[in-house]
Structures are given as structure tokens and as C-alpha cells.
mmCIF file of C-alpha atoms and ligand atoms in Angstrom:
data_model
loop_
_atom_site.group_PDB
_atom_site.id
_atom_site.type_symbol
_atom_site.label_atom_id
_atom_site.label_comp_id
_atom_site.label_asym_id
_atom_site.label_seq_id
_atom_site.Cartn_x
_atom_site.Cartn_y
_atom_site.Cartn_z
ATOM 1 C CA UNK A 1 -28.271 53.199 -92.003
ATOM 2 C CA UNK A 2 -26.285 54.472 -94.886
ATOM 3 C CA UNK A 3 -23.184 56.324 -93.796
ATOM 4 C CA UNK A 4 -23.242 60.111 -94.559
ATOM 5 C CA UNK A 5 -20.503 60.984 -96.822
ATOM 6 C CA UNK A 6 -19.566 64.846 -97.558
ATOM 7 C CA UNK A 7 -17.682 65.603 -100.691
ATOM 8 C CA UNK A 8 -16.087 69.185 -100.808
ATOM 9 C CA UNK A 9 -16.218 70.576 -104.333
ATOM 10 C CA UNK A 10 -18.516 67.981 -104.981
ATOM 11 C CA UNK A 11 -20.614 69.252 -107.751
ATOM 12 C CA UNK A 12 -18.256 69.678 -110.621
ATOM 13 C CA UNK A 13 -15.093 67.670 -111.951
ATOM 14 C CA UNK A 14 -13.422 65.132 -109.769
ATOM 15 C CA UNK A 15 -15.850 66.014 -106.889
ATOM 16 C CA UNK A 16 -18.983 65.265 -108.852
ATOM 17 C CA UNK A 17 -17.655 61.902 -109.986
ATOM 18 C CA UNK A 18 -16.690 61.032 -106.426
ATOM 19 C CA UNK A 19 -20.135 62.144 -105.134
ATOM 20 C CA UNK A 20 -21.917 59.965 -107.872
ATOM 21 C CA UNK A 21 -19.548 57.072 -107.251
ATOM 22 C CA UNK A 22 -20.363 57.259 -103.559
ATOM 23 C CA UNK A 23 -24.159 57.760 -104.080
ATOM 24 C CA UNK A 24 -23.968 54.631 -106.414
ATOM 25 C CA UNK A 25 -22.304 52.597 -103.604
ATOM 26 C CA UNK A 26 -24.925 53.320 -101.041
ATOM 27 C CA UNK A 27 -23.718 56.283 -99.095
ATOM 28 C CA UNK A 28 -26.040 59.273 -98.214
ATOM 29 C CA UNK A 29 -23.876 61.934 -99.980
ATOM 30 C CA UNK A 30 -24.019 65.709 -99.438
ATOM 31 C CA UNK A 31 -21.979 67.616 -102.154
ATOM 32 C CA UNK A 32 -20.561 71.018 -101.093
ATOM 33 C CA UNK A 33 -19.767 73.885 -103.445
ATOM 34 C CA UNK A 34 -18.484 77.446 -102.947
ATOM 35 C CA UNK A 35 -19.384 79.292 -105.874
ATOM 36 C CA UNK A 36 -21.192 78.052 -109.071
ATOM 37 C CA UNK A 37 -24.711 78.342 -108.201
ATOM 38 C CA UNK A 38 -26.060 77.402 -111.588
ATOM 39 C CA UNK A 39 -23.998 74.175 -111.832
ATOM 40 C CA UNK A 40 -24.913 73.180 -108.259
ATOM 41 C CA UNK A 41 -28.617 73.591 -108.921
ATOM 42 C CA UNK A 42 -28.549 71.448 -112.074
ATOM 43 C CA UNK A 43 -26.389 68.883 -110.291
ATOM 44 C CA UNK A 44 -29.037 68.709 -107.357
ATOM 45 C CA UNK A 45 -31.591 68.175 -110.154
ATOM 46 C CA UNK A 46 -29.772 65.588 -112.259
ATOM 47 C CA UNK A 47 -28.540 63.492 -109.543
ATOM 48 C CA UNK A 48 -30.910 63.977 -106.546
ATOM 49 C CA UNK A 49 -27.764 64.406 -104.339
ATOM 50 C CA UNK A 50 -28.123 67.535 -101.936
ATOM 51 C CA UNK A 51 -25.754 70.345 -102.527
ATOM 52 C CA UNK A 52 -24.839 72.721 -99.596
ATOM 53 C CA UNK A 53 -23.065 75.888 -100.171
ATOM 54 C CA UNK A 54 -20.249 77.058 -97.872
ATOM 55 C CA UNK A 55 -16.624 78.121 -98.416
ATOM 56 C CA UNK A 56 -14.056 75.505 -96.877
ATOM 57 C CA UNK A 57 -11.544 78.263 -96.307
ATOM 58 C CA UNK A 58 -13.997 79.702 -93.750
ATOM 59 C CA UNK A 59 -13.597 77.670 -90.392
ATOM 60 C CA UNK A 60 -16.777 78.703 -88.785
ATOM 61 C CA UNK A 61 -18.692 77.881 -91.966
ATOM 62 C CA UNK A 62 -17.361 74.316 -91.973
ATOM 63 C CA UNK A 63 -18.095 73.748 -88.282
ATOM 64 C CA UNK A 64 -21.779 75.221 -88.837
ATOM 65 C CA UNK A 65 -22.340 73.187 -92.216
ATOM 66 C CA UNK A 66 -21.222 69.895 -90.434
ATOM 67 C CA UNK A 67 -23.443 70.662 -87.763
ATOM 68 C CA UNK A 68 -26.476 71.316 -89.824
ATOM 69 C CA UNK A 69 -25.696 68.212 -91.853
ATOM 70 C CA UNK A 70 -25.567 66.104 -88.816
ATOM 71 C CA UNK A 71 -29.106 67.434 -87.833
ATOM 72 C CA UNK A 72 -30.445 66.709 -91.290
ATOM 73 C CA UNK A 73 -28.806 63.664 -92.524
ATOM 74 C CA UNK A 74 -27.002 62.191 -89.605
ATOM 75 C CA UNK A 75 -23.421 62.172 -88.357
ATOM 76 C CA UNK A 76 -20.610 62.593 -91.091
ATOM 77 C CA UNK A 77 -18.756 59.206 -91.134
ATOM 78 C CA UNK A 78 -17.081 59.842 -94.446
ATOM 79 C CA UNK A 79 -15.153 63.011 -95.615
ATOM 80 C CA UNK A 80 -13.489 63.488 -98.771
ATOM 81 C CA UNK A 81 -11.575 66.625 -98.894
ATOM 82 C CA UNK A 82 -11.602 67.796 -102.772
ATOM 83 C CA UNK A 83 -12.183 71.318 -102.903
ATOM 84 C CA UNK A 84 -9.454 73.014 -104.625
ATOM 85 C CA UNK A 85 -8.625 75.972 -106.749
ATOM 86 C CA UNK A 86 -5.650 77.083 -108.784
ATOM 87 C CA UNK A 87 -4.045 80.631 -109.208
ATOM 88 C CA UNK A 88 -1.069 79.657 -111.324
ATOM 89 C CA UNK A 89 1.735 82.252 -112.078
ATOM 90 C CA UNK A 90 5.318 82.290 -111.875
ATOM 91 C CA UNK A 91 7.170 83.430 -108.730
ATOM 92 C CA UNK A 92 7.942 86.809 -110.345
ATOM 93 C CA UNK A 93 4.132 87.295 -110.907
ATOM 94 C CA UNK A 94 2.315 85.820 -108.172
ATOM 95 C CA UNK A 95 0.633 88.000 -106.003
ATOM 96 C CA UNK A 96 0.388 87.397 -102.067
ATOM 97 C CA UNK A 97 -3.435 87.148 -102.509
ATOM 98 C CA UNK A 98 -2.857 84.197 -105.118
ATOM 99 C CA UNK A 99 -0.766 82.319 -102.535
ATOM 100 C CA UNK A 100 -3.218 83.048 -99.636
ATOM 101 C CA UNK A 101 -6.347 81.941 -101.634
ATOM 102 C CA UNK A 102 -4.776 78.675 -102.633
ATOM 103 C CA UNK A 103 -3.233 77.810 -99.475
ATOM 104 C CA UNK A 104 -6.363 78.794 -97.389
ATOM 105 C CA UNK A 105 -8.731 76.956 -99.631
ATOM 106 C CA UNK A 106 -6.680 73.825 -100.573
ATOM 107 C CA UNK A 107 -4.930 73.040 -97.366
ATOM 108 C CA UNK A 108 -6.706 75.391 -94.842
ATOM 109 C CA UNK A 109 -10.008 73.704 -95.877
ATOM 110 C CA UNK A 110 -8.678 70.426 -95.416
ATOM 111 C CA UNK A 111 -8.013 71.061 -91.677
ATOM 112 C CA UNK A 112 -11.264 72.970 -91.232
ATOM 113 C CA UNK A 113 -13.100 70.122 -92.371
ATOM 114 C CA UNK A 114 -11.242 67.575 -90.604
ATOM 115 C CA UNK A 115 -11.548 69.611 -87.681
ATOM 116 C CA UNK A 116 -15.408 69.912 -87.970
ATOM 117 C CA UNK A 117 -15.780 65.996 -88.013
ATOM 118 C CA UNK A 118 -12.922 64.666 -86.076
ATOM 119 C CA UNK A 119 -14.664 64.750 -82.596
ATOM 120 C CA UNK A 120 -17.629 62.897 -83.799
ATOM 121 C CA UNK A 121 -15.532 60.174 -85.741
ATOM 122 C CA UNK A 122 -13.494 59.772 -82.366
ATOM 123 C CA UNK A 123 -16.648 59.398 -80.118
ATOM 124 C CA UNK A 124 -18.127 56.867 -82.605
ATOM 125 C CA UNK A 125 -14.851 54.815 -83.145
ATOM 126 C CA UNK A 126 -15.343 55.023 -87.116
ATOM 127 C CA UNK A 127 -14.180 57.412 -89.904
ATOM 128 C CA UNK A 128 -13.072 57.319 -93.285
ATOM 129 C CA UNK A 129 -11.222 60.405 -94.676
ATOM 130 C CA UNK A 130 -9.805 60.875 -98.071
ATOM 131 C CA UNK A 131 -7.674 64.216 -98.964
ATOM 132 C CA UNK A 132 -7.098 64.951 -102.835
ATOM 133 C CA UNK A 133 -3.626 65.906 -103.212
ATOM 134 C CA UNK A 134 -1.981 66.075 -106.541
ATOM 135 C CA UNK A 135 0.821 64.868 -108.601
ATOM 136 C CA UNK A 136 2.099 68.506 -108.520
ATOM 137 C CA UNK A 137 2.210 68.400 -104.590
ATOM 138 C CA UNK A 138 4.553 65.368 -105.138
ATOM 139 C CA UNK A 139 6.915 66.440 -107.873
ATOM 140 C CA UNK A 140 6.330 70.393 -108.071
ATOM 141 C CA UNK A 141 5.093 72.193 -111.164
ATOM 142 C CA UNK A 142 6.369 75.453 -112.799
ATOM 143 C CA UNK A 143 4.073 78.235 -112.098
ATOM 144 C CA UNK A 144 2.488 76.570 -109.051
ATOM 145 C CA UNK A 145 4.467 77.363 -105.806
ATOM 146 C CA UNK A 146 1.084 78.137 -104.130
ATOM 147 C CA UNK A 147 -0.660 74.944 -105.379
ATOM 148 C CA UNK A 148 2.396 72.625 -105.017
ATOM 149 C CA UNK A 149 2.869 73.652 -101.285
ATOM 150 C CA UNK A 150 -0.708 73.437 -100.396
ATOM 151 C CA UNK A 151 -1.076 69.967 -102.155
ATOM 152 C CA UNK A 152 2.285 68.822 -100.576
ATOM 153 C CA UNK A 153 1.010 69.801 -97.265
ATOM 154 C CA UNK A 154 -2.006 67.811 -97.717
ATOM 155 C CA UNK A 155 0.135 64.743 -98.206
ATOM 156 C CA UNK A 156 1.970 65.534 -94.857
ATOM 157 C CA UNK A 157 -1.376 66.405 -93.152
ATOM 158 C CA UNK A 158 -2.730 62.921 -94.278
ATOM 159 C CA UNK A 159 0.305 61.041 -92.681
ATOM 160 C CA UNK A 160 0.116 62.963 -89.476
ATOM 161 C CA UNK A 161 -3.501 62.684 -88.937
ATOM 162 C CA UNK A 162 -3.551 59.056 -90.058
ATOM 163 C CA UNK A 163 -1.294 58.476 -86.933
ATOM 164 C CA UNK A 164 -3.862 59.889 -84.697
ATOM 165 C CA UNK A 165 -6.793 58.164 -86.115
ATOM 166 C CA UNK A 166 -5.323 54.759 -86.506
ATOM 167 C CA UNK A 167 -6.116 53.129 -83.111
ATOM 168 C CA UNK A 168 -9.610 54.806 -83.033
ATOM 169 C CA UNK A 169 -11.074 53.254 -86.419
ATOM 170 C CA UNK A 170 -10.551 56.347 -88.332
ATOM 171 C CA UNK A 171 -8.303 56.092 -91.690
ATOM 172 C CA UNK A 172 -7.013 59.029 -93.177
ATOM 173 C CA UNK A 173 -5.725 58.380 -96.667
ATOM 174 C CA UNK A 174 -4.696 60.675 -99.824
ATOM 175 C CA UNK A 175 -5.063 60.189 -103.583
ATOM 176 C CA UNK A 176 -2.748 62.308 -105.582
ATOM 177 C CA UNK A 177 -4.463 62.691 -109.149
ATOM 178 C CA UNK A 178 -2.277 63.715 -112.228
ATOM 179 C CA UNK A 179 -4.036 65.521 -115.141
ATOM 180 C CA UNK A 180 -7.414 64.655 -115.221
ATOM 181 C CA UNK A 181 -10.015 65.974 -117.818
ATOM 182 C CA UNK A 182 -11.621 68.667 -115.670
ATOM 183 C CA UNK A 183 -12.308 72.608 -116.323
ATOM 184 C CA UNK A 184 -9.221 73.096 -113.952
ATOM 185 C CA UNK A 185 -7.137 71.312 -116.427
ATOM 186 C CA UNK A 186 -8.706 72.801 -119.401
ATOM 187 C CA UNK A 187 -7.411 76.119 -118.160
ATOM 188 C CA UNK A 188 -3.800 74.995 -118.704
ATOM 189 C CA UNK A 189 -2.668 77.043 -121.950
ATOM 190 C CA UNK A 190 -3.134 74.255 -124.809
ATOM 191 C CA UNK A 191 0.789 74.493 -125.765
ATOM 192 C CA UNK A 192 1.597 73.885 -122.087
ATOM 193 C CA UNK A 193 -1.082 71.067 -121.882
ATOM 194 C CA UNK A 194 0.081 69.296 -125.042
ATOM 195 C CA UNK A 195 3.751 69.018 -123.568
ATOM 196 C CA UNK A 196 2.430 67.676 -120.275
ATOM 197 C CA UNK A 197 0.142 64.910 -122.015
ATOM 198 C CA UNK A 198 3.113 64.064 -124.075
ATOM 199 C CA UNK A 199 4.851 62.928 -120.825
ATOM 200 C CA UNK A 200 1.995 60.808 -119.505
ATOM 201 C CA UNK A 201 2.928 57.159 -120.532
ATOM 202 C CA UNK A 202 -0.869 56.139 -120.653
ATOM 203 C CA UNK A 203 -0.977 58.663 -123.491
ATOM 204 C CA UNK A 204 -4.074 60.571 -122.395
ATOM 205 C CA UNK A 205 -5.588 62.747 -119.644
ATOM 206 C CA UNK A 206 -7.317 60.729 -116.820
ATOM 207 C CA UNK A 207 -10.863 60.696 -116.334
ATOM 208 C CA UNK A 208 -12.695 61.984 -113.133
ATOM 209 C CA UNK A 209 -14.199 58.512 -112.677
ATOM 210 C CA UNK A 210 -10.955 57.068 -112.525
ATOM 211 C CA UNK A 211 -10.133 58.922 -109.286
ATOM 212 C CA UNK A 212 -13.653 58.424 -107.853
ATOM 213 C CA UNK A 213 -12.989 54.650 -108.163
ATOM 214 C CA UNK A 214 -10.228 55.053 -105.907
ATOM 215 C CA UNK A 215 -11.992 56.951 -103.424
ATOM 216 C CA UNK A 216 -14.808 54.564 -103.218
ATOM 217 C CA UNK A 217 -12.224 51.655 -102.476
ATOM 218 C CA UNK A 218 -10.437 53.795 -99.819
ATOM 219 C CA UNK A 219 -13.690 54.735 -97.858
ATOM 220 C CA UNK A 220 -15.164 51.088 -97.843
ATOM 221 C CA UNK A 221 -15.888 49.692 -94.313
ATOM 222 C CA UNK A 222 -13.229 46.891 -95.105
ATOM 223 C CA UNK A 223 -10.491 49.168 -95.994
ATOM 224 C CA UNK A 224 -9.615 49.664 -92.273
ATOM 225 C CA UNK A 225 -6.037 48.505 -92.616
ATOM 226 C CA UNK A 226 -5.264 51.062 -95.372
ATOM 227 C CA UNK A 227 -4.268 54.442 -93.549
ATOM 228 C CA UNK A 228 -1.690 57.008 -94.034
ATOM 229 C CA UNK A 229 -1.147 56.127 -97.708
ATOM 230 C CA UNK A 230 -1.047 58.002 -100.939
ATOM 231 C CA UNK A 231 -2.723 56.444 -103.978
ATOM 232 C CA UNK A 232 -1.200 57.917 -107.164
ATOM 233 C CA UNK A 233 -3.667 57.955 -109.995
ATOM 234 C CA UNK A 234 -1.741 59.767 -112.848
ATOM 235 C CA UNK A 235 -1.327 57.488 -115.961
ATOM 236 C CA UNK A 236 2.409 56.605 -114.764
ATOM 237 C CA UNK A 237 3.479 60.354 -115.147
ATOM 238 C CA UNK A 238 5.029 60.245 -111.736
ATOM 239 C CA UNK A 239 6.072 56.913 -110.014
ATOM 240 C CA UNK A 240 6.185 57.747 -106.465
HETATM 241 N N1 CAA B 301 9.137 74.230 -117.667
HETATM 242 C C1 CAA B 301 10.125 75.285 -117.822
HETATM 243 N N2 CAA B 301 9.888 76.345 -118.439
HETATM 244 C C2 CAA B 301 8.500 76.612 -118.580
HETATM 245 C C3 CAA B 301 7.530 75.787 -118.322
HETATM 246 C C4 CAA B 301 8.037 74.512 -117.746
HETATM 247 N N3 CAA B 301 6.992 73.519 -117.254
HETATM 248 N N4 CAA B 301 6.358 76.424 -118.481
HETATM 249 C C5 CAA B 301 6.475 77.375 -118.894
HETATM 250 N N5 CAA B 301 7.920 77.574 -119.055
HETATM 251 C C6 CAA B 301 8.635 78.944 -119.597
HETATM 252 C C7 CAA B 301 7.958 79.240 -121.001
HETATM 253 O O1 CAA B 301 8.596 78.400 -121.949
HETATM 254 C C8 CAA B 301 8.529 80.548 -121.093
HETATM 255 O O2 CAA B 301 9.930 80.742 -121.513
HETATM 256 P P1 CAA B 301 10.340 81.794 -122.466
HETATM 257 O O3 CAA B 301 9.948 83.121 -121.666
HETATM 258 O O4 CAA B 301 11.890 81.487 -122.419
HETATM 259 O O5 CAA B 301 9.487 81.798 -123.587
HETATM 260 C C9 CAA B 301 8.195 81.124 -119.637
HETATM 261 O O6 CAA B 301 8.187 79.968 -118.814
HETATM 262 C C10 CAA B 301 7.033 81.707 -119.380
HETATM 263 O O7 CAA B 301 6.117 81.049 -119.838
HETATM 264 P P2 CAA B 301 4.591 81.617 -120.442
HETATM 265 O O8 CAA B 301 4.590 82.249 -121.437
HETATM 266 O O9 CAA B 301 3.592 80.432 -120.154
HETATM 267 O O10 CAA B 301 4.317 82.649 -118.961
HETATM 268 P P3 CAA B 301 3.028 83.099 -118.318
HETATM 269 O O11 CAA B 301 3.485 84.003 -117.263
HETATM 270 O O12 CAA B 301 2.109 83.545 -119.338
HETATM 271 O O13 CAA B 301 2.384 81.632 -117.650
HETATM 272 C C11 CAA B 301 2.268 79.776 -116.340
HETATM 273 C C12 CAA B 301 3.144 80.946 -116.690
HETATM 274 C C13 CAA B 301 0.978 80.572 -115.530
HETATM 275 C C14 CAA B 301 3.030 79.065 -115.355
HETATM 276 C C15 CAA B 301 1.687 79.007 -117.431
HETATM 277 O O14 CAA B 301 2.839 78.427 -118.333
HETATM 278 C C16 CAA B 301 0.914 77.866 -117.033
HETATM 279 O O15 CAA B 301 -0.364 78.040 -116.699
HETATM 280 N N6 CAA B 301 1.419 76.825 -116.958
HETATM 281 C C17 CAA B 301 0.647 75.448 -116.537
HETATM 282 C C18 CAA B 301 0.810 75.092 -115.119
HETATM 283 C C19 CAA B 301 0.083 73.864 -114.744
HETATM 284 O O16 CAA B 301 0.639 72.868 -115.221
HETATM 285 N N7 CAA B 301 -0.858 73.747 -114.001
HETATM 286 C C20 CAA B 301 -1.660 72.875 -113.531
HETATM 287 C C21 CAA B 301 -3.034 73.124 -113.544
HETATM 288 S S1 CAA B 301 -3.983 71.877 -113.293
HETATM 289 C C22 CAA B 301 -3.833 71.222 -111.848
HETATM 290 O O17 CAA B 301 -3.059 71.931 -111.050
HETATM 291 C C23 CAA B 301 -4.512 69.905 -111.482
HETATM 292 C C24 CAA B 301 -3.531 68.988 -110.830
HETATM 293 O O18 CAA B 301 -3.425 68.772 -109.757
HETATM 294 C C25 CAA B 301 -2.617 68.138 -111.795
#
């Protein structure tokens, strides 16, 4: 039977590309979304991949959703923690709410979702988790203390959980995307983005498919010796 894969934030941007790639690779994919109902419905209609709404920052909602998915499709054996938001502002202007929202969603969501599937993965002796970090969690970024802290946290979280899963058939890896051509990056002021792209050796923004390719590689059954690693996919912008 096809393995069930959950992709959070899976109906748009990088998450959508991941959901499509895993679907193509033969997984039974369920895509999570939090807000954009209209895009999620279009996604379901266009791809045939079921989309389910819950907020990854809400621990109870993650537990309930994974329980429901297990009943409907089977136990979650592949988890891609992709859901993320930005609330960019310099420290002077950043509201406490912007800190909480980004840390609770990007890092808290990663904990909540892993917690919801972890026992089952341990019981079955198999699991694949990929957490989407960021170049900005590795290198920092002006105007992103919240996002950089959360994404940096994801990289630490990945290495810690990988140690707990290693002898149990569960791999936990991270991908650190650079600047990818998505709505999130399109929201960066054009004059700022222009300077960022000028610093990318490959000379362009990345494509969502180029991240999805890495995820498909890491979740494969025969990738069991790769754990605790961070795959940087950033056009050479930060060689780490
Ligand atoms: N380094 C140094 N100085 C910088 C800077 C940088 N990277 N970016 C901005 N500044 C300076 C500006 O030059 C300006 O200086 P002056 O006042 O002396 O002219 C000052 O900071 C204020 O800049 P802004 O006018 O832009 O200030 P703002 O308050 O309107 O906006 C900001 C600040 C929100 C940080 C805005 O610059 C911004 O959105 N920057 C982009 C941040 C970014 O890269 N976010 C990534 C989003 S995509 C993502 O996160 C995905 C991923 O994983 C890669």
C-alpha cells in the first residue's frame, strides 16, 4: 500500500510543489492548509490531492487532524513540515505578536506535527520527516529576528529528533531553501529583492520544484542512512 504523506502548507508555493512531487512518486498525499480556502479548493480540484484545514500552531488541532487522516487514509509515515509565515520588521518596529505568530507557526508547528505522528512511527519502526528550514535560519536576515530564530530552531530540532529516531527506522532531515519564486518572496520589497538576487551565484530565484526534488529524495525508502542532515538548496547563496 502507498505510504501516507502529510505536507503542511501543502496547497501553495513550495508545499504545493512538494505535494505534487510526492503524489507523482506514488505516495498517498494529504495537503494541509490554514487560511486560503479558495486556493485549497482549486488545488484539490486540479490535483485530486485531498486538502485538509487546520492550524499547525494549534497542538490539539494537529493531534485531531493526524488521527482523522490515519482513519481515512492510513497512518502517517511521511511528514513534511513546510507551513511557514513571515512577519518581517526591524527589531525597533517588530510587535510581540509578530514574534509569537512566527515562532508558534514555524517552529511550534513543527513540534506539534512531529508529536502527532511520532508514537505511530516508533510503533511501526518506520518514518520519514523533512522539516523546511531556511537560508535565513542559517545566515540570519535583516528584518527577520522572528523568522530567523524559528528557522534556526528548526535546524536544531531536526538534529535532536534525528538522534531519537535513528535506531528506530525514522529519519529526520531538514532542507534549507534559499530565495524561491513564491508569493512569500514576492512580498519582499522589489529594491531589497533585487539586491538579494544579485548575491545568488546561480543568478536567479529558485523554483519550488527544485525544493520538492530534495524532499522526494530524502523521504525515499532507500534514504535510511541520511538523518540529521541539512540539505541547502539556495543557488550557492550561502555555502554552509
Ligand atoms: N542590510 C542592511 N541594511 C538594510 C537591509 C539589509 N539587508 N535591508 C534594509 N536595510 C536598511 C535600509 O537600507 C534602510 O536604511 P536607511 O534608513 O539608512 O535608508 C533601513 O534598513 C530601513 O529599511 P526599509 O526602508 O526597508 O525599512 P522598513 O521598516 O520599511 O522595512 C524590512 C524593513 C521589513 C526589513 C524590509 O527591508 C524587508 O522586507 N526586507 C526583506 C527581508 C527579507 O529578506 N525577508 C525574506 C522574506 S522571504 C523568506 O523569508 C523565505 C526564505 O526562507 C528565504
